[in-house]
Short mmCIF file of C-alpha atoms and ligand atoms in Angstrom, two decimals:
data_model
loop_
_atom_site.label_atom_id
_atom_site.label_comp_id
_atom_site.label_asym_id
_atom_site.label_seq_id
_atom_site.Cartn_x
_atom_site.Cartn_y
_atom_site.Cartn_z
CA MET A 1 14.71 -14.04 4.43
CA ILE A 2 14.80 -17.07 2.14
CA GLU A 3 11.96 -19.29 1.12
CA THR A 4 12.36 -22.77 2.51
CA LEU A 5 13.76 -25.27 0.02
CA ASN A 6 11.68 -28.37 -0.13
CA ILE A 7 14.04 -30.77 1.57
CA GLU A 8 13.60 -33.54 4.00
CA VAL A 9 14.79 -32.64 7.51
CA GLN A 10 15.73 -35.20 10.09
CA LYS A 11 16.60 -33.53 13.37
CA VAL A 12 18.95 -34.84 16.05
CA GLU A 13 17.21 -36.48 18.98
CA LYS A 14 19.39 -34.58 21.42
CA SER A 15 21.61 -31.62 20.60
CA LYS A 16 25.31 -31.88 21.56
CA ILE A 17 25.51 -28.14 22.15
CA SER A 18 25.61 -28.34 25.95
CA SER A 19 28.92 -30.26 25.72
CA VAL A 20 30.62 -27.39 23.85
CA ASP A 21 32.69 -24.77 25.63
CA PHE A 22 31.90 -21.62 23.66
CA ASN A 23 34.54 -19.76 25.70
CA ASP A 24 37.29 -21.94 24.32
CA LEU A 25 36.62 -22.72 20.67
CA PRO A 26 39.45 -24.23 18.65
CA PHE A 27 39.31 -23.89 14.87
CA GLY A 28 37.64 -26.75 13.05
CA LYS A 29 37.29 -29.41 15.74
CA VAL A 30 33.76 -28.85 16.98
CA PHE A 31 30.86 -29.71 14.70
CA SER A 32 27.26 -28.56 14.94
CA ASP A 33 24.27 -30.86 15.07
CA HIS A 34 23.22 -31.08 11.43
CA MET A 35 24.51 -31.24 7.87
CA LEU A 36 23.00 -30.72 4.44
CA VAL A 37 23.54 -33.53 1.94
CA ALA A 38 22.66 -33.72 -1.77
CA GLU A 39 23.56 -36.34 -4.33
CA TYR A 40 24.22 -36.08 -8.03
CA SER A 41 23.66 -38.90 -10.48
CA ASP A 42 22.13 -39.37 -13.94
CA GLY A 43 22.80 -35.70 -14.63
CA GLU A 44 20.73 -34.29 -11.77
CA TRP A 45 20.84 -33.33 -8.12
CA LYS A 46 18.56 -35.36 -5.87
CA ASN A 47 18.01 -36.69 -2.34
CA ILE A 48 18.53 -33.27 -0.79
CA ASN A 49 18.20 -33.52 2.94
CA ILE A 50 19.31 -32.16 6.27
CA LYS A 51 20.27 -34.81 8.79
CA PRO A 52 22.30 -35.24 11.95
CA TYR A 53 26.04 -34.62 11.46
CA ALA A 54 27.49 -38.13 11.42
CA PRO A 55 29.98 -40.35 9.58
CA ILE A 56 29.06 -41.17 6.00
CA GLU A 57 29.63 -44.45 4.19
CA PHE A 58 31.33 -45.10 0.90
CA THR A 59 33.28 -47.90 -0.72
CA PRO A 60 37.10 -48.13 -0.83
CA ALA A 61 36.89 -47.52 -4.59
CA VAL A 62 35.19 -44.14 -4.19
CA ALA A 63 36.71 -42.00 -6.96
CA ALA A 64 37.50 -38.87 -4.91
CA LEU A 65 39.95 -40.72 -2.69
CA HIS A 66 41.94 -41.95 -5.68
CA TYR A 67 41.93 -39.09 -8.15
CA GLY A 68 41.09 -36.06 -6.07
CA GLN A 69 37.91 -34.66 -7.57
CA SER A 70 37.10 -32.78 -4.41
CA ILE A 71 36.45 -29.08 -3.88
CA PHE A 72 35.29 -26.95 -0.96
CA GLU A 73 34.43 -23.49 0.27
CA GLY A 74 34.70 -21.70 3.58
CA LEU A 75 32.41 -18.95 4.78
CA LYS A 76 31.14 -17.63 8.07
CA ALA A 77 27.88 -16.87 9.83
CA PHE A 78 27.64 -14.35 12.66
CA LYS A 79 25.05 -12.93 15.01
CA ASN A 80 24.43 -9.25 14.36
CA GLU A 81 23.67 -6.70 17.07
CA GLN A 82 19.98 -7.62 16.94
CA GLY A 83 20.84 -11.28 17.48
CA GLU A 84 19.92 -12.23 13.89
CA ALA A 85 21.95 -14.81 11.98
CA VAL A 86 23.82 -13.35 9.02
CA ILE A 87 26.22 -14.88 6.50
CA PHE A 88 29.04 -12.86 4.98
CA ARG A 89 29.08 -12.77 1.15
CA PRO A 90 27.71 -16.28 0.49
CA GLU A 91 26.92 -15.45 -3.14
CA ALA A 92 30.63 -14.91 -3.75
CA ASN A 93 31.42 -18.34 -2.29
CA PHE A 94 28.67 -19.90 -4.37
CA GLU A 95 30.14 -18.40 -7.53
CA ARG A 96 33.66 -19.49 -6.68
CA PHE A 97 32.48 -23.00 -5.78
CA ASN A 98 31.10 -23.50 -9.25
CA ILE A 99 34.24 -22.04 -10.86
CA SER A 100 36.20 -24.67 -8.92
CA ALA A 101 33.68 -27.35 -9.98
CA GLU A 102 34.16 -26.55 -13.65
CA ARG A 103 37.95 -26.67 -13.41
CA MET A 104 37.80 -30.04 -11.67
CA CYS A 105 35.34 -31.45 -14.22
CA MET A 106 32.55 -31.70 -11.67
CA PRO A 107 28.88 -30.69 -12.00
CA THR A 108 27.92 -27.24 -10.80
CA VAL A 109 25.64 -27.04 -7.77
CA PRO A 110 22.39 -25.11 -8.34
CA GLU A 111 22.05 -21.84 -6.47
CA GLU A 112 18.88 -23.08 -4.82
CA ILE A 113 20.66 -26.00 -3.15
CA PHE A 114 23.80 -24.08 -2.21
CA MET A 115 22.16 -20.90 -0.94
CA LYS A 116 18.79 -21.99 0.33
CA GLY A 117 19.99 -25.34 1.61
CA MET A 118 22.81 -23.64 3.49
CA ALA A 119 20.51 -20.94 4.88
CA GLN A 120 18.06 -23.57 6.07
CA LEU A 121 20.89 -25.44 7.77
CA ILE A 122 22.09 -22.27 9.50
CA GLU A 123 18.55 -21.45 10.58
CA LEU A 124 18.21 -24.89 12.14
CA ASP A 125 21.59 -24.71 13.94
CA ASN A 126 21.29 -21.00 14.59
CA ASN A 127 22.03 -21.41 18.32
CA TRP A 128 25.49 -22.76 17.36
CA ILE A 129 26.57 -19.33 16.09
CA PRO A 130 29.02 -17.98 18.67
CA ASN A 131 28.43 -14.45 19.84
CA LYS A 132 31.93 -13.42 20.83
CA PRO A 133 34.65 -11.32 19.20
CA ASP A 134 36.77 -13.28 16.68
CA CYS A 135 34.32 -16.20 16.77
CA ALA A 136 31.89 -17.34 14.08
CA LEU A 137 30.04 -20.33 12.74
CA TYR A 138 32.36 -21.55 10.00
CA ILE A 139 30.44 -23.07 7.10
CA ARG A 140 32.10 -25.76 5.03
CA PRO A 141 30.36 -26.66 1.75
CA PHE A 142 32.21 -29.34 -0.22
CA MET A 143 31.69 -31.78 -3.06
CA PHE A 144 33.46 -34.99 -3.99
CA SER A 145 33.16 -37.68 -6.64
CA THR A 146 31.53 -40.93 -5.61
CA ASP A 147 31.75 -43.33 -8.56
CA GLU A 148 32.84 -46.79 -7.51
CA TYR A 149 35.36 -47.03 -10.33
CA ILE A 150 39.11 -46.78 -10.49
CA GLY A 151 39.57 -45.91 -14.14
CA VAL A 152 40.73 -42.33 -14.57
CA ARG A 153 37.79 -40.28 -15.82
CA PRO A 154 35.42 -37.69 -14.39
CA SER A 155 33.00 -39.40 -12.05
CA ALA A 156 29.33 -39.62 -12.96
CA LYS A 157 28.23 -39.35 -9.31
CA TYR A 158 28.95 -36.75 -6.65
CA THR A 159 27.96 -35.84 -3.12
CA PHE A 160 27.58 -32.24 -1.94
CA ILE A 161 27.64 -31.63 1.82
CA VAL A 162 27.51 -28.55 4.01
CA PHE A 163 28.42 -28.82 7.68
CA THR A 164 29.24 -26.12 10.18
CA CYS A 165 31.66 -25.58 13.07
CA PRO A 166 31.62 -22.91 15.76
CA VAL A 167 35.16 -21.54 15.59
CA GLY A 168 37.56 -19.17 17.25
CA ALA A 169 40.48 -17.51 15.49
CA TYR A 170 42.47 -19.65 13.02
CA TYR A 171 45.70 -17.99 14.14
CA SER A 172 45.52 -16.86 17.73
CA LYS A 173 48.52 -14.53 17.32
CA SER A 174 50.63 -12.83 14.67
CA VAL A 175 52.39 -15.25 12.36
CA LYS A 176 55.96 -15.96 11.33
CA VAL A 177 56.33 -16.87 7.67
CA LYS A 178 59.08 -17.61 5.19
CA PHE A 179 59.23 -17.13 1.45
CA GLU A 180 59.03 -20.58 -0.13
CA THR A 181 61.43 -20.73 -3.03
CA THR A 182 61.88 -24.46 -3.54
CA TYR A 183 58.39 -25.91 -3.71
CA SER A 184 55.37 -24.54 -5.59
CA ARG A 185 51.71 -24.42 -4.76
CA SER A 186 50.51 -23.96 -8.31
CA CYS A 187 51.64 -23.16 -11.82
CA PRO A 188 50.15 -21.35 -14.83
CA GLY A 189 47.48 -23.54 -16.39
CA GLY A 190 47.12 -25.50 -13.15
CA ILE A 191 44.40 -25.46 -10.51
CA GLY A 192 45.71 -22.71 -8.22
CA TYR A 193 42.61 -20.55 -8.57
CA ALA A 194 40.27 -23.44 -7.70
CA LYS A 195 39.44 -24.26 -4.11
CA ALA A 196 40.40 -27.85 -4.79
CA ALA A 197 41.37 -30.22 -1.99
CA ALA A 198 44.42 -31.18 -4.06
CA ASN A 199 45.92 -27.69 -3.67
CA TYR A 200 45.86 -28.08 0.09
CA GLY A 201 47.19 -31.65 0.03
CA ALA A 202 50.13 -30.53 -2.10
CA SER A 203 50.90 -27.63 0.22
CA MET A 204 51.32 -29.71 3.36
CA TYR A 205 54.82 -31.06 2.85
CA PRO A 206 56.47 -27.64 2.31
CA ALA A 207 54.33 -26.20 5.13
CA MET A 208 55.43 -29.02 7.44
CA LEU A 209 59.11 -28.39 6.61
CA ALA A 210 58.56 -24.70 7.36
CA GLN A 211 56.83 -25.53 10.65
CA GLN A 212 59.77 -27.74 11.62
CA GLN A 213 61.92 -24.63 11.18
CA GLY A 214 59.65 -22.66 13.49
CA PHE A 215 57.42 -20.90 10.95
CA ASP A 216 53.64 -20.86 11.01
CA GLN A 217 53.31 -20.87 7.25
CA VAL A 218 55.03 -20.20 3.96
CA ILE A 219 54.46 -17.44 1.45
CA TRP A 220 54.39 -19.12 -1.94
CA THR A 221 56.31 -17.67 -4.84
CA ASP A 222 55.75 -18.23 -8.57
CA SER A 223 56.67 -21.68 -9.84
CA SER A 224 59.10 -20.64 -12.57
CA SER A 225 61.36 -17.94 -11.11
CA HIS A 226 60.39 -18.04 -7.40
CA GLU A 227 60.87 -14.28 -7.47
CA PHE A 228 57.27 -13.15 -7.24
CA ILE A 229 54.92 -13.49 -4.29
CA GLU A 230 51.68 -15.43 -4.74
CA GLU A 231 49.76 -16.21 -1.54
CA SER A 232 50.21 -17.79 1.85
CA GLY A 233 49.01 -21.21 3.02
CA VAL A 234 45.45 -20.37 4.01
CA MET A 235 45.24 -16.72 3.04
CA ASN A 236 46.08 -14.08 0.44
CA VAL A 237 48.81 -11.63 1.41
CA MET A 238 48.95 -7.84 1.41
CA PHE A 239 51.59 -5.25 2.22
CA VAL A 240 51.53 -1.55 2.92
CA ILE A 241 54.58 -0.09 1.22
CA ASP A 242 55.15 3.67 0.92
CA GLY A 243 51.61 4.14 2.18
CA LYS A 244 50.10 2.09 -0.68
CA LEU A 245 48.26 -1.20 -0.32
CA VAL A 246 50.05 -3.72 -2.53
CA THR A 247 48.98 -7.29 -3.30
CA PRO A 248 49.64 -9.83 -6.06
CA PRO A 249 46.89 -9.99 -8.71
CA ALA A 250 44.36 -12.82 -8.38
CA LYS A 251 45.31 -14.74 -11.52
CA ASP A 252 45.17 -18.43 -12.39
CA THR A 253 47.79 -19.42 -9.83
CA ILE A 254 46.22 -17.54 -6.91
CA LEU A 255 42.95 -18.08 -5.08
CA LYS A 256 40.59 -15.18 -5.61
CA GLY A 257 39.92 -14.56 -1.94
CA ILE A 258 36.63 -13.04 -0.88
CA THR A 259 38.15 -11.36 2.17
CA ARG A 260 40.87 -10.12 -0.19
CA ASP A 261 38.22 -8.51 -2.37
CA SER A 262 36.41 -7.01 0.65
CA VAL A 263 39.62 -5.46 2.00
CA LEU A 264 40.62 -4.03 -1.40
CA THR A 265 37.13 -2.59 -1.90
CA ILE A 266 37.17 -0.86 1.49
CA ALA A 267 40.73 0.40 0.99
CA ARG A 268 39.75 2.02 -2.31
CA GLU A 269 36.70 3.62 -0.69
CA TRP A 270 38.92 5.02 2.04
CA GLY A 271 41.07 6.64 -0.64
CA LEU A 272 44.10 4.42 -0.18
CA THR A 273 46.12 3.73 -3.31
CA VAL A 274 45.66 0.04 -4.09
CA GLU A 275 48.03 -1.79 -6.40
CA GLU A 276 47.14 -5.27 -7.60
CA ARG A 277 50.29 -6.17 -9.47
CA PRO A 278 53.21 -8.57 -9.40
CA VAL A 279 55.07 -8.13 -6.13
CA ALA A 280 58.68 -9.28 -6.10
CA VAL A 281 60.25 -10.79 -3.00
CA SER A 282 63.16 -8.39 -3.58
CA GLU A 283 60.80 -5.40 -3.53
CA VAL A 284 59.35 -6.45 -0.17
CA VAL A 285 62.78 -7.15 1.28
CA GLN A 286 64.10 -3.79 0.11
CA ALA A 287 61.05 -1.98 1.48
CA ILE A 288 61.53 -3.69 4.85
CA GLU A 289 65.23 -2.80 4.91
CA GLU A 290 64.49 0.82 4.03
CA GLY A 291 61.69 1.10 6.59
CA ARG A 292 59.08 1.71 3.87
CA LEU A 293 57.03 -1.43 4.63
CA THR A 294 54.69 -0.60 7.47
CA GLU A 295 52.25 -3.53 7.34
CA ALA A 296 52.18 -7.15 6.16
CA PHE A 297 49.14 -9.32 6.73
CA GLY A 298 47.17 -12.26 5.46
CA VAL A 299 43.48 -12.13 4.56
CA GLY A 300 41.10 -15.06 4.39
CA THR A 301 37.77 -16.31 5.67
CA ALA A 302 39.29 -18.56 8.32
CA ALA A 303 42.29 -16.34 9.00
CA THR A 304 40.28 -13.05 8.79
CA ILE A 305 43.09 -10.47 9.03
CA SER A 306 46.21 -12.20 10.34
CA GLN A 307 49.15 -10.00 11.10
CA ILE A 308 52.55 -11.12 9.85
CA ALA A 309 55.11 -10.38 12.56
CA GLN A 310 58.16 -11.86 10.86
CA ILE A 311 59.18 -12.75 7.32
CA THR A 312 62.23 -14.82 6.54
CA ASN A 313 63.96 -14.70 3.18
CA GLY A 314 66.61 -17.38 2.81
CA ASP A 315 68.64 -17.15 6.01
CA LYS A 316 67.64 -13.59 6.81
CA ASP A 317 64.86 -12.95 9.36
CA TYR A 318 63.00 -9.67 9.23
CA ILE A 319 61.02 -8.54 12.26
CA LEU A 320 58.25 -6.30 10.95
CA PRO A 321 56.70 -3.22 12.60
CA ASP A 322 54.66 -3.95 15.72
CA PRO A 323 51.27 -5.41 14.61
CA ALA A 324 49.42 -3.47 17.31
CA GLY A 325 50.49 -0.17 15.75
CA ARG A 326 49.46 -0.93 12.18
CA ASP A 327 46.88 1.57 10.97
CA PHE A 328 45.18 0.15 7.92
CA SER A 329 44.96 -3.57 8.70
CA ASN A 330 43.70 -3.06 12.26
CA LYS A 331 41.19 -0.48 11.10
CA VAL A 332 39.88 -2.62 8.23
CA HIS A 333 39.63 -5.62 10.55
CA LYS A 334 37.41 -3.60 12.92
CA HIS A 335 35.41 -2.22 10.01
CA LEU A 336 34.68 -5.70 8.63
CA ASP A 337 33.59 -6.81 12.11
CA ALA A 338 31.31 -3.78 12.31
CA ILE A 339 29.71 -4.59 8.94
CA LYS A 340 29.07 -8.14 10.15
CA SER A 341 27.58 -7.00 13.43
CA GLY A 342 25.50 -4.35 11.69
CA THR A 343 27.01 -1.38 13.53
CA VAL A 344 28.13 0.15 10.24
CA ALA A 345 26.00 0.15 7.11
CA ASP A 346 26.34 -2.74 4.70
CA THR A 347 26.66 -0.54 1.62
CA HIS A 348 27.82 -3.39 -0.63
CA GLY A 349 25.10 -5.94 0.05
CA TRP A 350 27.62 -8.30 1.64
CA ILE A 351 25.36 -9.34 4.48
CA TYR A 352 22.89 -12.15 3.84
CA LYS A 353 20.23 -12.45 6.49
CA VAL A 354 19.24 -16.04 7.13
C1 COI B 401 39.11 -20.44 4.46
O1 COI B 401 39.64 -19.39 4.75
O2 COI B 401 37.89 -20.62 4.52
C2 COI B 401 39.89 -21.54 4.00
O3 COI B 401 39.45 -22.22 3.15
C3 COI B 401 41.11 -21.87 4.70
C4 COI B 401 40.95 -23.24 5.25
C5 COI B 401 41.72 -24.17 4.41
C6 COI B 401 41.21 -23.33 6.68
#
């Protein structure tokens, strides 16, 4: 239980919740009643309030739109078996948010605003948390620069907002991906490890080209040789090869996924050999051809565990083993769900009760 942060709360006059079909939730299109807003200027955070979710106003010269100082996070709230609202690993998102802020030359957000403000928001919109398998209340904290100035320099003013969306699965079925060997998502020394809006903006053109070819997403490869796997569009990637769980290391070009960390932690506890090391496209292709690759999947907050059904390398399509029969990824998916619902013990302190 958190203490209530001293913030002004303006509630909606009438909730929109009765207009929402909780049996048919798309990802990211339905927004709950309220949002948390805080502003930064003169070196401090101020005007912290919760208000109805609604359009916000800014001038055409607002810095974020021109130079991209904009970062975000994604996390999820669930209802546990007792019907209590819980958030999965919010401290990890808080930490990563401020790592992104530093890289993008933005102020850090104090823990009190991020954690307590968010918890108070979830408490208020607690009835928006879906209570169905594969559904959650997706929480989107983000921050952007708000100086009215078009010279290129870090802004002096920022807005931090948290809003929430009841969501269903990001991918409703197994995905088809291709190794991307022309375009790059990030490069050493760049911003790949930050959850910066710019990373996603830059990924859209290659992802669109891949979608035009019938793929759901790309798997990025390193920017210099294009021989080593990095991550997929909205998730980190993992493979089971020769019975070992193999994934690229979370370095400066790869987002340090929180679901990634949770899955690796559980795998190690289950006694699986885990290898966080460079993974070559050629290694994966050879393992598929020799029948030694038994699982390939993406991991992310929005994507949870998304099975990869097909990988294409150049002009060669590889149909992977049937997702329904994959041992580790299906078992870890269920285990994570059970931790969230409270039916298995939360031995890592990952569950934050609102
Ligand atoms: C998340 O998994 O929370 C993400 O940030 C992916 C998002 C871009 C949909």
